[in-house]
Amino acid sequence: MTLEIVPFERGFGAEVRGIAPDLDIPDAQFRQVSDAWTRHSVLRFRGLRMSPEQHIAFSRRLGPLHIMKPLKFNLEGHPEVFVVSNASKDDPSRPVTRNEAGEAGLRRAGEGFHTDGEDKRIPNAGSLLYALRVPPERGDTLFVDMYAAYEALPETVRQAIAGRRARYSRIDLHGVHYPHMGPLTEEEKRDRPDVFHPLARRHPVSGRTSLYIGRWACDVEGLAPEEGRRLIAYLQDFAQQPRFQFRQQWQQGDAVLWDNRCTQHCATGFDDAAYVRTMYRTTLEGDEPVMARTTAGISLP
C-alpha cells in the first residue's frame, strides 16, 4: 500500500492515507510521516486499530515520551498513555459524576485554547490523540496555525512582542481553567512555579517563527501588569480567529498528531451526561522555547 499525504486547505494539517492501521511502518514511510508533520504541523490518521503498546511504540519513534501527572489519569500498566474520558472505570458505557472523574480519565480536558505543557519550563513538543469512543455529535477539536497567526499580526504588534516573554502561571489560573477540580496542593504549587516563554518562538526543526501564546499566559515581562494583560488578551483573541483554524470532527479510530511548538488546540464540549467520549494520548518531551530572531517584525532564519 502506498502512503499518501493529502494536505488540508492552506496546507495547515494533512491526512495520512494508506498507512498500516497499527502504525507499525517501515523506516522510509516513517520518514515521510515525520517530514509531513514538520511541513503541516497537524496530521490525521483514520481507521486505526492500535493497542496501547502500538500507540506507545509509534510515538517513541518521534522522540522521548512524557509521563503525565497525576498518574491517576494514566492508563493502568501504560503510564505513557494519558486518558481523557468521562467513562466509569468499572462501567465504560456509563457517564460518571464529577467525583468519579478520576477513576477512568480526566474529564473535560483541554476546553480552552492552549498548547500542551505551556505552563512548564520545558513544554511538550507534540501529542498523539487516539479516539476509542466518540459521541455522535459535537466533541470536536479545533487546531490553530500559529505560524499563520504570527505572520498575519500587524507589523506594529510584531515589533511590540519582539524579544518579549509572557509569564505562564498554573498557580494563578488553575481555578479558572479547572473549576471542577480541587485546588492545587502546596506540593503541586511547588512543582509548577511560574515560567516565562517567548511570544515569538523559533521552531527547532523548521526554523519558522510562530506566535506562542495560550490560556495559561498571564502578563508580559517588562510591561506594566495591566498593559501586559491587555497584550495577552489581544494575542489570544487574534490567534483564535476562524481563518487560522482546522476543525477535527472525530470518528472512532481517528488519531491526530500535532506539534505543540507551532499550534494551539481546544476541545469543544458535548453532552457528557448522555454520551461517553474516551481518548488515549501520548505526549512527547519537548525543548526549551527559543526566542525568534526578529528585526522590525520580520522573522529571520
Rosetta silent file (secondary structure, phi, psi, omega in degrees, C-alpha in Angstrom):
SEQUENCE: MTLEIVPFERGFGAEVRGIAPDLDIPDAQFRQVSDAWTRHSVLRFRGLRMSPEQHIAFSRRLGPLHIMKPLKFNLEGHPEVFVVSNASKDDPSRPVTRNEAGEAGLRRAGEGFHTDGEDKRIPNAGSLLYALRVPPERGDTLFVDMYAAYEALPETVRQAIAGRRARYSRIDLHGVHYPHMGPLTEEEKRDRPDVFHPLARRHPVSGRTSLYIGRWACDVEGLAPEEGRRLIAYLQDFAQQPRFQFRQQWQQGDAVLWDNRCTQHCATGFDDAAYVRTMYRTTLEGDEPVMARTTAGISLP
SCORE:     score description
SCORE:     0.000 S_00000001
   1 L     0.000  133.377 -178.562    0.000    0.000    0.000 S_00000001
   2 L   -87.940  129.293  178.203    1.336    3.420   -0.987 S_00000001
   3 L   -77.492  136.740 -177.675    1.405    6.063    1.696 S_00000001
   4 E  -131.130  135.392  175.657   -0.174    9.365    0.653 S_00000001
   5 E  -106.810  115.855 -176.811   -0.088   12.786    2.343 S_00000001
   6 E  -112.254  104.484 -177.366   -3.188   14.841    1.469 S_00000001
   7 E   -66.557  148.342  171.163   -2.911   18.464    2.678 S_00000001
   8 L   -82.592 -178.878  179.847   -5.919   20.305    4.059 S_00000001
   9 H   -56.753  137.547  179.388   -6.885   23.804    2.985 S_00000001
  10 H    70.469    0.303 -178.974   -3.972   26.286    3.161 S_00000001
  11 H    79.921    0.294  175.466   -1.561   23.432    3.860 S_00000001
  12 L   -86.314  109.212 -175.851   -2.268   23.620    7.571 S_00000001
  13 L    87.522  151.725  178.317   -2.825   19.999    8.507 S_00000001
  14 E  -156.049  155.761  175.060   -2.893   16.937    6.296 S_00000001
  15 E  -101.944  135.847  177.561   -4.405   13.459    6.228 S_00000001
  16 E   -98.576  117.289 -178.201   -2.123   10.443    6.054 S_00000001
  17 E  -114.956  155.758  177.571   -3.645    7.727    3.868 S_00000001
  18 L    75.256   25.653 -177.858   -2.545    4.224    3.009 S_00000001
  19 L  -104.651  151.475  178.780   -0.834    3.638    6.350 S_00000001
  20 L   -59.644  135.613 -175.450   -0.930    0.447    8.426 S_00000001
  21 L   -66.133  -13.841  176.155   -3.798    0.655   10.939 S_00000001
  22 L  -101.114    3.629 -179.692   -1.459   -0.194   13.822 S_00000001
  23 L    60.075   21.623  173.114    1.120    2.435   12.695 S_00000001
  24 L   -89.571   93.645 -170.420    3.810   -0.249   12.539 S_00000001
  25 L  -123.652  154.937  178.917    5.503    1.110    9.430 S_00000001
  26 L   -69.227  165.802 -174.985    8.959    0.784    7.819 S_00000001
  27 H   -58.550  -39.199 -177.716   11.591    3.478    8.258 S_00000001
  28 H   -63.102  -42.586  177.874   11.042    5.007    4.800 S_00000001
  29 H   -68.623  -37.239  178.847    7.338    5.568    5.489 S_00000001
  30 H   -62.358  -38.842  177.892    8.078    6.881    8.949 S_00000001
  31 H   -63.634  -37.578  175.499   10.412    9.495    7.437 S_00000001
  32 H   -60.019  -45.156 -179.694    7.583   10.548    5.105 S_00000001
  33 H   -64.627  -45.254 -178.455    5.267   10.973    8.075 S_00000001
  34 H   -62.662  -43.188  178.547    7.870   12.861   10.099 S_00000001
  35 H   -64.771  -39.728  179.055    8.656   15.227    7.201 S_00000001
  36 H   -65.594  -35.391  178.617    4.933   15.802    6.613 S_00000001
  37 H   -63.922  -41.327  177.556    4.476   16.628   10.297 S_00000001
  38 H   -63.748  -40.296 -177.597    7.157   19.330   10.038 S_00000001
  39 H   -71.841  -41.018 -167.833    5.509   20.773    6.905 S_00000001
  40 H  -109.135  -11.588  174.487    1.854   20.634    8.005 S_00000001
  41 L    73.554  -33.347  179.622    2.021   20.794   11.852 S_00000001
  42 E  -133.313  128.749  176.974   -1.081   18.555   12.264 S_00000001
  43 E  -121.874  136.105  176.704   -1.529   15.056   10.808 S_00000001
  44 E  -113.182  135.812  174.824   -4.726   12.997   10.854 S_00000001
  45 E  -117.657  137.409  179.617   -4.868    9.210   10.567 S_00000001
  46 L  -120.248  154.001  175.557   -8.209    7.441   10.049 S_00000001
  47 L    68.972   29.969 -179.694   -9.372    3.866   10.583 S_00000001
  48 L   -79.780  155.020  173.374   -6.636    2.951   13.046 S_00000001
  49 L  -138.761   87.308 -174.499   -6.720   -0.108   15.287 S_00000001
  50 L  -112.949  136.325  166.850   -3.921    0.377   17.798 S_00000001
  51 L   -79.861  162.365  174.624   -3.186   -1.338   21.064 S_00000001
  52 H   -55.511  -37.576  179.491   -1.658    0.851   23.786 S_00000001
  53 H   -63.134  -40.212  179.798    1.690   -0.841   23.096 S_00000001
  54 H   -70.974  -38.282  176.187    1.480    0.089   19.399 S_00000001
  55 H   -58.951  -47.369 -179.759    0.414    3.639   20.225 S_00000001
  56 H   -65.505  -43.180 -176.553    3.430    3.998   22.520 S_00000001
  57 H   -62.585  -43.222  178.784    5.836    2.351   20.047 S_00000001
  58 H   -65.579  -44.168 -178.113    4.933    4.714   17.192 S_00000001
  59 H   -61.073  -38.314 -178.563    5.099    7.766   19.445 S_00000001
  60 H   -64.132  -24.837  177.775    8.550    6.790   20.718 S_00000001
  61 H   -68.647  -20.655  179.141    9.873    6.938   17.172 S_00000001
  62 H   -86.058  -21.410 -179.555    9.105   10.667   17.256 S_00000001
  63 L   155.005  175.709  178.789   11.005   11.270   20.485 S_00000001
  64 L   -60.778  146.248 -177.765   11.117   10.582   24.235 S_00000001
  65 E   -97.431  145.667  178.609    7.720   10.321   25.900 S_00000001
  66 L   -97.154  137.340  176.201    6.463   12.428   28.766 S_00000001
  67 L   -95.636  114.598 -178.491    4.625   10.819   31.685 S_00000001
  68 L   -73.144  144.670  176.598    1.659   12.985   32.580 S_00000001
  69 L  -125.483  148.236    5.732    0.886   13.643   36.237 S_00000001
  70 L   -73.514  150.611 -174.341   -1.074   12.975   38.370 S_00000001
  71 H   -66.237  -15.190 -178.051   -0.701    9.313   37.482 S_00000001
  72 H   -64.638  -15.429  179.027   -4.347    8.560   38.357 S_00000001
  73 H   -98.019    6.128 -179.382   -5.293    9.767   34.855 S_00000001
  74 E   -97.888  154.734 -177.455   -2.844    7.419   33.086 S_00000001
  75 E   -67.618  130.190 -179.212   -3.718    4.027   31.644 S_00000001
  76 L   -58.348  126.196 -179.608   -3.074    1.229   34.128 S_00000001
  77 L    86.257  -10.287 -179.736    0.081   -0.621   33.130 S_00000001
  78 E  -138.768   75.360 -175.212    0.921    2.004   30.490 S_00000001
  79 E   -63.251  -16.119  177.334    1.840    5.260   32.233 S_00000001
  80 E   -70.779  -15.290 -176.921    2.871    6.769   28.873 S_00000001
  81 E  -102.420  117.008  177.300   -0.829    6.860   27.892 S_00000001
  82 E   -92.326  131.504 -174.401   -2.892    9.710   29.315 S_00000001
  83 E  -103.989  125.966  173.525   -6.624    9.006   29.391 S_00000001
  84 E  -112.034  112.803 -173.858   -9.226   11.661   28.604 S_00000001
  85 E  -163.004  151.790  170.455  -12.649   10.264   29.390 S_00000001
  86 L  -109.749   17.363 -178.747  -15.949   10.767   31.185 S_00000001
  87 E   -89.710  151.276  173.455  -16.467    6.986   31.449 S_00000001
  88 L   -76.551  141.077  177.285  -16.505    4.990   34.647 S_00000001
  89 L   -60.505  -37.008 -176.774  -13.603    2.599   35.085 S_00000001
  90 L   -84.177  -25.577 -178.367  -15.984   -0.179   36.112 S_00000001
  91 L  -140.513   89.015 -174.359  -18.668    0.539   33.506 S_00000001
  92 L   -61.702  -15.922 -178.882  -17.295    2.253   30.357 S_00000001
  93 L   -84.140   -9.383 -172.861  -20.824    2.701   28.950 S_00000001
  94 L  -106.547  124.054  172.872  -21.948    4.890   31.853 S_00000001
  95 E   -60.285  149.902 -174.723  -21.175    8.596   32.137 S_00000001
  96 L  -107.404  160.586  174.096  -19.690    9.432   35.510 S_00000001
  97 L   -87.063  168.560 -171.002  -20.422   12.087   38.061 S_00000001
  98 H   -56.814  -42.474 -174.685  -17.853   14.723   38.948 S_00000001
  99 H   -76.325   -4.174  176.498  -16.418   12.981   41.999 S_00000001
 100 H  -100.615   -2.624 -167.395  -15.805    9.797   39.982 S_00000001
 101 H   -57.962  -31.284 -177.459  -13.927   11.517   37.174 S_00000001
 102 H   -74.359   -8.479 -175.122  -10.501   10.344   38.280 S_00000001
 103 H   -68.831  -39.729 -176.031  -11.414    6.657   38.033 S_00000001
 104 L  -110.586  -39.167 -177.542  -11.081    6.348   34.269 S_00000001
 105 L  -177.089  178.732 -179.868   -9.534    9.551   32.959 S_00000001
 106 E   -79.652  126.881 -177.895   -9.528   13.306   33.093 S_00000001
 107 L   -90.340  140.294  177.199  -12.956   14.750   32.397 S_00000001
 108 L    55.502   44.401  179.972  -13.446   17.892   30.279 S_00000001
 109 L   -79.755  142.283  168.811   -9.762   18.192   29.488 S_00000001
 110 L    74.581   19.666 -178.971   -8.456   20.866   27.172 S_00000001
 111 L   -85.557   73.993 -179.226  -11.582   23.003   26.816 S_00000001
 112 L   166.789  140.675 -175.311   -9.721   26.227   26.115 S_00000001
 113 L   -65.498  128.554 -176.445   -7.105   27.189   23.524 S_00000001
 114 E  -163.412  172.985  165.661   -3.650   26.070   24.683 S_00000001
 115 L  -119.598  145.074 -174.603   -0.523   24.116   23.866 S_00000001
 116 L   -65.084  127.549  176.930    0.315   21.074   25.961 S_00000001
 117 L    78.368   14.420 -176.066    2.708   21.864   28.769 S_00000001
 118 L   -62.845  -21.547 -178.633    2.853   25.587   28.059 S_00000001
 119 L   -93.721   15.647  176.109    2.916   26.328   31.788 S_00000001
 120 L  -111.083  159.418  178.464    6.101   24.266   32.303 S_00000001
 121 L   -60.217  -39.664  176.806    9.717   25.372   31.821 S_00000001
 122 L  -119.028   97.072 -179.281   10.052   22.810   29.034 S_00000001
 123 L   -67.070  167.319 -179.198    6.691   22.442   27.237 S_00000001
 124 L   -77.301  142.988 -177.954    5.766   19.312   25.314 S_00000001
 125 L   -76.359  -40.251 -176.386    6.883   19.018   21.689 S_00000001
 126 E  -161.548  171.239 -179.051    3.895   17.094   20.365 S_00000001
 127 E  -146.093  147.677  176.702    0.930   14.892   21.181 S_00000001
 128 E  -126.104  109.589 -175.502   -0.832   11.950   19.525 S_00000001
 129 E  -106.346  127.740 -173.523   -4.508   11.635   20.461 S_00000001
 130 E  -118.939  127.286 -175.581   -6.395    8.437   19.550 S_00000001
 131 E   -91.400  112.104  176.127  -10.188    8.200   19.570 S_00000001
 132 E   -91.111  -36.430 -179.675  -11.536    4.979   21.077 S_00000001
 133 E  -149.389  130.528 -176.635  -15.101    6.171   21.609 S_00000001
 134 L  -131.203  151.789  177.310  -16.711    9.405   20.457 S_00000001
 135 L   -70.866  158.445 -179.374  -20.171   10.965   20.855 S_00000001
 136 L   -72.087  -11.497  178.779  -22.470   11.021   17.803 S_00000001
 137 L  -150.033  152.076  178.755  -22.401   14.809   17.780 S_00000001
 138 L    59.424 -163.147 -176.875  -20.100   17.625   18.892 S_00000001
 139 L    73.836   25.285  179.411  -16.923   16.907   20.850 S_00000001
 140 L   -74.843  170.799  171.794  -14.710   18.293   18.048 S_00000001
 141 E  -125.490  132.357  177.413  -11.172   19.650   18.487 S_00000001
 142 E   -98.879  134.941  175.914  -10.041   22.966   16.995 S_00000001
 143 E  -118.281  142.461 -176.238   -6.423   23.421   15.913 S_00000001
 144 E  -119.065  132.325  177.004   -4.794   26.805   15.254 S_00000001
 145 E   -82.732  100.561 -175.590   -1.940   27.522   12.836 S_00000001
 146 H   -81.146  -16.033  167.262    0.328   29.705   14.953 S_00000001
 147 H   -63.021  -50.768 -177.674    2.781   30.265   12.080 S_00000001
 148 H   -63.877  -37.815  179.504   -0.041   31.895   10.136 S_00000001
 149 H   -63.032  -43.691  178.470   -1.196   33.840   13.177 S_00000001
 150 H   -62.197  -46.517 -176.550    2.273   35.303   13.681 S_00000001
 151 H   -65.701  -25.774 -179.080    2.661   36.192   10.012 S_00000001
 152 H   -87.859   -9.293  179.697   -0.755   37.907    9.988 S_00000001
 153 L   -59.939  142.486  171.240   -0.052   40.109   13.016 S_00000001
 154 L   -56.028  146.029 -176.214    0.157   43.831   12.277 S_00000001
 155 H   -59.955  -34.365  179.072    3.797   44.838   11.992 S_00000001
 156 H   -63.195  -34.301  179.280    3.476   47.154   14.972 S_00000001
 157 H   -74.135  -40.309  176.532    2.380   44.205   17.110 S_00000001
 158 H   -59.646  -38.488  176.646    5.205   42.003   15.860 S_00000001
 159 H   -66.736  -37.889 -177.781    7.594   44.770   16.864 S_00000001
 160 H   -65.918  -31.685 -177.338    5.891   45.063   20.259 S_00000001
 161 H   -94.757  -10.821 -178.443    6.368   41.349   21.043 S_00000001
 162 L   -58.527  126.458  177.342    9.890   41.001   19.594 S_00000001
 163 L    77.416    4.844 -177.443   12.259   39.933   22.351 S_00000001
 164 L  -105.511  154.000  179.028    9.490   39.725   24.964 S_00000001
 165 E  -122.237  146.107  174.540    8.359   36.809   27.103 S_00000001
 166 E   -96.318  149.263  174.066    4.976   36.020   28.642 S_00000001
 167 E   -91.900  129.474  178.135    4.523   34.793   32.189 S_00000001
 168 E  -111.366  132.526 -174.917    2.631   31.481   32.473 S_00000001
 169 L  -138.185  109.388  170.478    1.093   30.570   35.818 S_00000001
 170 H   -67.377  -35.478 -177.033   -0.617   27.337   36.814 S_00000001
 171 H   -64.834  -46.260 -177.222   -0.965   28.782   40.306 S_00000001
 172 H   -69.271  -34.125 -166.466   -2.829   31.904   39.190 S_00000001
 173 H  -115.009    0.545 -179.084   -5.114   30.232   36.653 S_00000001
 174 H   -56.820  -46.925 -178.918   -5.757   26.641   37.820 S_00000001
 175 H   -66.407  -26.100  178.407   -9.072   27.581   39.415 S_00000001
 176 H   -73.121  -45.101 -173.598  -10.114   29.490   36.301 S_00000001
 177 H   -90.333  -22.566  179.543   -9.472   26.672   33.838 S_00000001
 178 L  -129.698   61.879 -179.037  -10.284   23.665   36.038 S_00000001
 179 L   -65.490  -20.829 -179.410  -13.100   24.785   38.351 S_00000001
 180 L   -83.240   -5.200  177.430  -14.406   21.192   38.512 S_00000001
 181 L  -104.996  162.483  178.885  -11.126   20.002   40.072 S_00000001
 182 L   -71.303  164.306  177.913   -9.875   20.657   43.562 S_00000001
 183 L   -65.509  159.153  177.469   -7.392   23.447   44.313 S_00000001
 184 L   -65.912  141.070  173.392   -3.688   22.828   43.912 S_00000001
 185 L   -77.552  166.782  177.581   -1.910   21.380   46.919 S_00000001
 186 H   -62.361  -35.126  177.083    1.166   23.129   48.299 S_00000001
 187 H   -65.327  -42.581  178.787    3.293   20.361   46.776 S_00000001
 188 H   -64.178  -38.147  177.612    1.671   20.889   43.355 S_00000001
 189 H   -63.829  -40.301  178.343    2.321   24.617   43.604 S_00000001
 190 H   -64.896  -34.744 -178.250    5.989   23.962   44.366 S_00000001
 191 H   -77.089  -18.360 -176.636    6.170   21.620   41.375 S_00000001
 192 L  -126.109   63.603  178.413    4.584   24.151   38.973 S_00000001
 193 L   -68.450  163.403  176.939    6.225   27.529   39.538 S_00000001
 194 L   -59.578  147.252  178.327    5.607   30.406   37.136 S_00000001
 195 E  -133.775  163.410  179.841    7.613   30.245   33.887 S_00000001
 196 E  -125.144  131.367  179.170    8.420   32.674   31.065 S_00000001
 197 E  -130.575  148.456  179.739    8.310   31.839   27.325 S_00000001
 198 E   -65.033  141.909  177.252    8.989   33.949   24.219 S_00000001
 199 L   -75.357  -29.275  173.713    5.941   35.348   22.442 S_00000001
 200 E  -112.121  109.930 -170.991    7.680   34.836   19.086 S_00000001
 201 E  -109.408  134.890  177.124    9.087   31.303   19.111 S_00000001
 202 E   -91.304  126.714 -179.355   11.547   29.764   16.673 S_00000001
 203 L   -74.527  132.446 -174.961   10.761   26.163   15.740 S_00000001
 204 L   -70.279  -17.688 -178.947   13.814   23.923   16.317 S_00000001
 205 L  -105.590  -54.235 -176.974   13.220   21.846   13.153 S_00000001
 206 L   -76.259  -25.493 -175.793   11.504   24.067   10.575 S_00000001
 207 L    78.310   -0.983 -178.433   13.262   27.263   11.681 S_00000001
 208 L   -81.227  163.229  179.534    9.998   29.171   11.216 S_00000001
 209 E  -104.758  133.074  175.234    8.546   31.644   13.710 S_00000001
 210 E  -122.436  156.168  168.326    5.199   31.120   15.382 S_00000001
 211 E   -74.164  128.362 -179.243    3.171   33.152   17.818 S_00000001
 212 L  -117.173  104.550 -176.918    3.455   31.303   21.131 S_00000001
 213 L  -155.436  147.968  179.346    0.597   32.137   23.448 S_00000001
 214 L  -157.425 -173.310 -171.124   -2.017   30.136   25.333 S_00000001
 215 L   -74.429  -13.005  178.920   -4.573   30.172   28.083 S_00000001
 216 L   -91.084   -0.797  177.788   -2.030   29.892   30.921 S_00000001
 217 E   -75.335  137.473 -176.293   -0.344   33.171   29.919 S_00000001
 218 E  -111.549  -52.824 -176.285   -0.979   35.988   32.404 S_00000001
 219 E  -155.065 -172.014 -171.249    1.089   39.039   31.551 S_00000001
 220 E  -124.033  130.666  178.444    4.294   40.124   29.818 S_00000001
 221 L   -57.920  131.264  176.402    7.766   40.504   31.257 S_00000001
 222 L    88.240   -5.217  176.905    8.918   44.117   31.262 S_00000001
 223 L  -111.115  153.613  173.489    5.450   45.632   30.828 S_00000001
 224 L   -58.235  144.559 -174.683    3.169   47.084   33.476 S_00000001
 225 H   -50.623  -46.832 -177.898    0.766   44.331   34.637 S_00000001
 226 H   -66.471  -40.233  177.589   -2.349   45.884   33.086 S_00000001
 227 H   -63.910  -41.943  178.026   -0.570   46.605   29.796 S_00000001
 228 H   -63.434  -40.542  179.051    0.754   43.055   29.718 S_00000001
 229 H   -64.790  -39.101  178.485   -2.686   41.593   30.370 S_00000001
 230 H   -64.259  -40.819  179.330   -4.162   43.665   27.535 S_00000001
 231 H   -65.792  -42.870  177.314   -1.466   42.445   25.146 S_00000001
 232 H   -59.536  -47.040 -179.422   -2.008   38.826   26.161 S_00000001
 233 H   -61.561  -40.796  178.513   -5.776   39.148   25.657 S_00000001
 234 H   -61.878  -48.494 -177.984   -5.244   40.749   22.238 S_00000001
 235 H   -64.289  -40.341  177.975   -2.876   37.983   21.095 S_00000001
 236 H   -62.124  -47.527  179.810   -5.160   35.226   22.383 S_00000001
 237 H   -64.101  -40.804 -179.148   -8.177   36.703   20.592 S_00000001
 238 H   -61.254  -45.741 -176.557   -6.184   37.312   17.403 S_00000001
 239 H   -67.135  -25.038 -174.058   -4.930   33.725   17.228 S_00000001
 240 L   -88.307   11.471  176.634   -8.398   32.251   17.728 S_00000001
 241 L   -65.461  141.419 -178.918   -9.839   33.678   14.520 S_00000001
 242 H   -56.680  -27.206 -177.736  -11.512   31.017   12.339 S_00000001
 243 H   -64.699  -17.636  179.531   -9.207   31.829    9.405 S_00000001
 244 H   -99.750    1.974 -167.085   -6.320   30.170   11.265 S_00000001
 245 E  -104.466  151.987  164.703   -8.261   27.075   12.359 S_00000001
 246 E  -123.482  133.336  179.851   -8.782   23.464   11.318 S_00000001
 247 E  -103.580  120.571  174.609  -11.683   21.594   12.929 S_00000001
 248 E   -91.855  112.176  174.198  -11.225   17.894   13.648 S_00000001
 249 L   -96.418  107.558 -167.360  -14.596   16.121   13.667 S_00000001
 250 L   -71.422  140.971  166.924  -13.725   12.875   15.363 S_00000001
 251 L  -121.578  150.993  176.237  -14.573    9.397   14.155 S_00000001
 252 L   -58.454  133.561 -178.482  -13.816    6.249   16.097 S_00000001
 253 L    93.089   -3.548  173.845  -10.358    5.078   15.060 S_00000001
 254 L   -74.692  150.424  166.366   -9.058    8.557   14.259 S_00000001
 255 E  -139.262  143.226  178.207   -5.739    9.737   15.610 S_00000001
 256 E  -127.382  129.425  176.255   -4.293   13.225   15.337 S_00000001
 257 E  -107.120  121.313  179.979   -0.634   14.118   15.767 S_00000001
 258 E  -127.201  156.389 -178.812    0.007   17.797   16.439 S_00000001
 259 E  -100.993  110.643 -178.334    3.055   19.956   17.031 S_00000001
 260 L   -69.195  -14.646 -176.165    2.693   21.963   20.236 S_00000001
 261 L   -80.389  -13.462 -176.621    5.547   24.267   19.219 S_00000001
 262 L  -144.171   15.384  176.608    3.586   25.900   16.391 S_00000001
 263 E  -137.715  163.988  164.194   -0.108   25.146   17.033 S_00000001
 264 E  -121.139  163.070  172.024   -2.804   25.645   19.615 S_00000001
 265 E  -147.733  162.799 -177.227   -5.792   23.377   20.175 S_00000001
 266 E  -151.696  123.054  173.454   -9.086   23.441   22.019 S_00000001
 267 E   -76.392  139.536  176.118  -11.522   20.664   22.865 S_00000001
 268 L  -104.039  153.461 -173.089  -15.164   21.591   22.319 S_00000001
 269 L   -75.014  168.009  173.988  -17.917   20.395   24.594 S_00000001
 270 L  -152.389  174.737 -178.411  -20.542   17.706   24.154 S_00000001
 271 L   -78.948   88.170 -175.182  -23.430   16.286   26.176 S_00000001
 272 L   -82.144    2.712  169.603  -21.374   14.304   28.670 S_00000001
 273 L   -86.261  -20.436 -177.157  -24.459   13.374   30.649 S_00000001
 274 L  -107.760  -29.253 -172.244  -25.755   11.403   27.639 S_00000001
 275 L  -126.525  157.085  176.572  -22.629   10.240   25.795 S_00000001
 276 L  -109.053  137.099  175.123  -19.218    8.771   26.552 S_00000001
 277 L  -130.106  122.727 -178.972  -16.026   10.039   24.937 S_00000001
 278 E  -130.012  123.834 -177.857  -12.758    8.176   25.551 S_00000001
 279 E  -130.154  143.443  173.472   -9.411    9.210   24.076 S_00000001
 280 E  -110.130  135.774 -178.757   -5.861    7.959   24.640 S_00000001
 281 E  -131.530  132.137  165.432   -2.973   10.413   24.319 S_00000001
 282 E  -102.856  151.694 -172.773    0.779   10.043   24.230 S_00000001
 283 E  -133.453  132.416 -177.712    2.844   13.183   24.782 S_00000001
 284 E   -90.520  138.715  170.484    6.362   13.967   23.583 S_00000001
 285 L   -61.640  152.992 -174.788    9.000   15.577   25.737 S_00000001
 286 L  -118.220 -156.457  178.942    9.980   18.967   24.395 S_00000001
 287 L  -137.943  155.652 -177.706   12.729   21.535   24.329 S_00000001
 288 L   -65.357  126.794 -177.928   13.089   24.909   25.968 S_00000001
 289 L   -56.440  137.022 -178.107   11.393   27.537   23.767 S_00000001
 290 E  -108.642  133.327  177.343   13.845   29.698   21.825 S_00000001
 291 E   -64.279  131.950  175.795   13.220   33.361   21.099 S_00000001
 292 L   -70.318  144.111  173.920   12.864   34.068   17.387 S_00000001
 293 L   -83.249  118.234 -177.034   15.414   36.462   15.911 S_00000001
 294 E  -132.901  149.467  172.897   13.407   39.378   14.586 S_00000001
 295 E  -136.887  122.055 -179.399   14.088   42.821   13.170 S_00000001
 296 L    52.591   38.383  175.658   11.226   45.288   12.587 S_00000001
 297 L    80.832    0.408 -177.613    8.760   42.458   12.916 S_00000001
 298 E  -100.612  126.702 -178.835   10.398   40.327   10.187 S_00000001
 299 E   -73.450  134.547  177.736   11.382   36.791   11.140 S_00000001
 300 L  -105.344  150.127  178.350   14.976   35.839   10.351 S_00000001
 301 L   -71.059    0.000    0.000   16.164   32.279    9.659 S_00000001
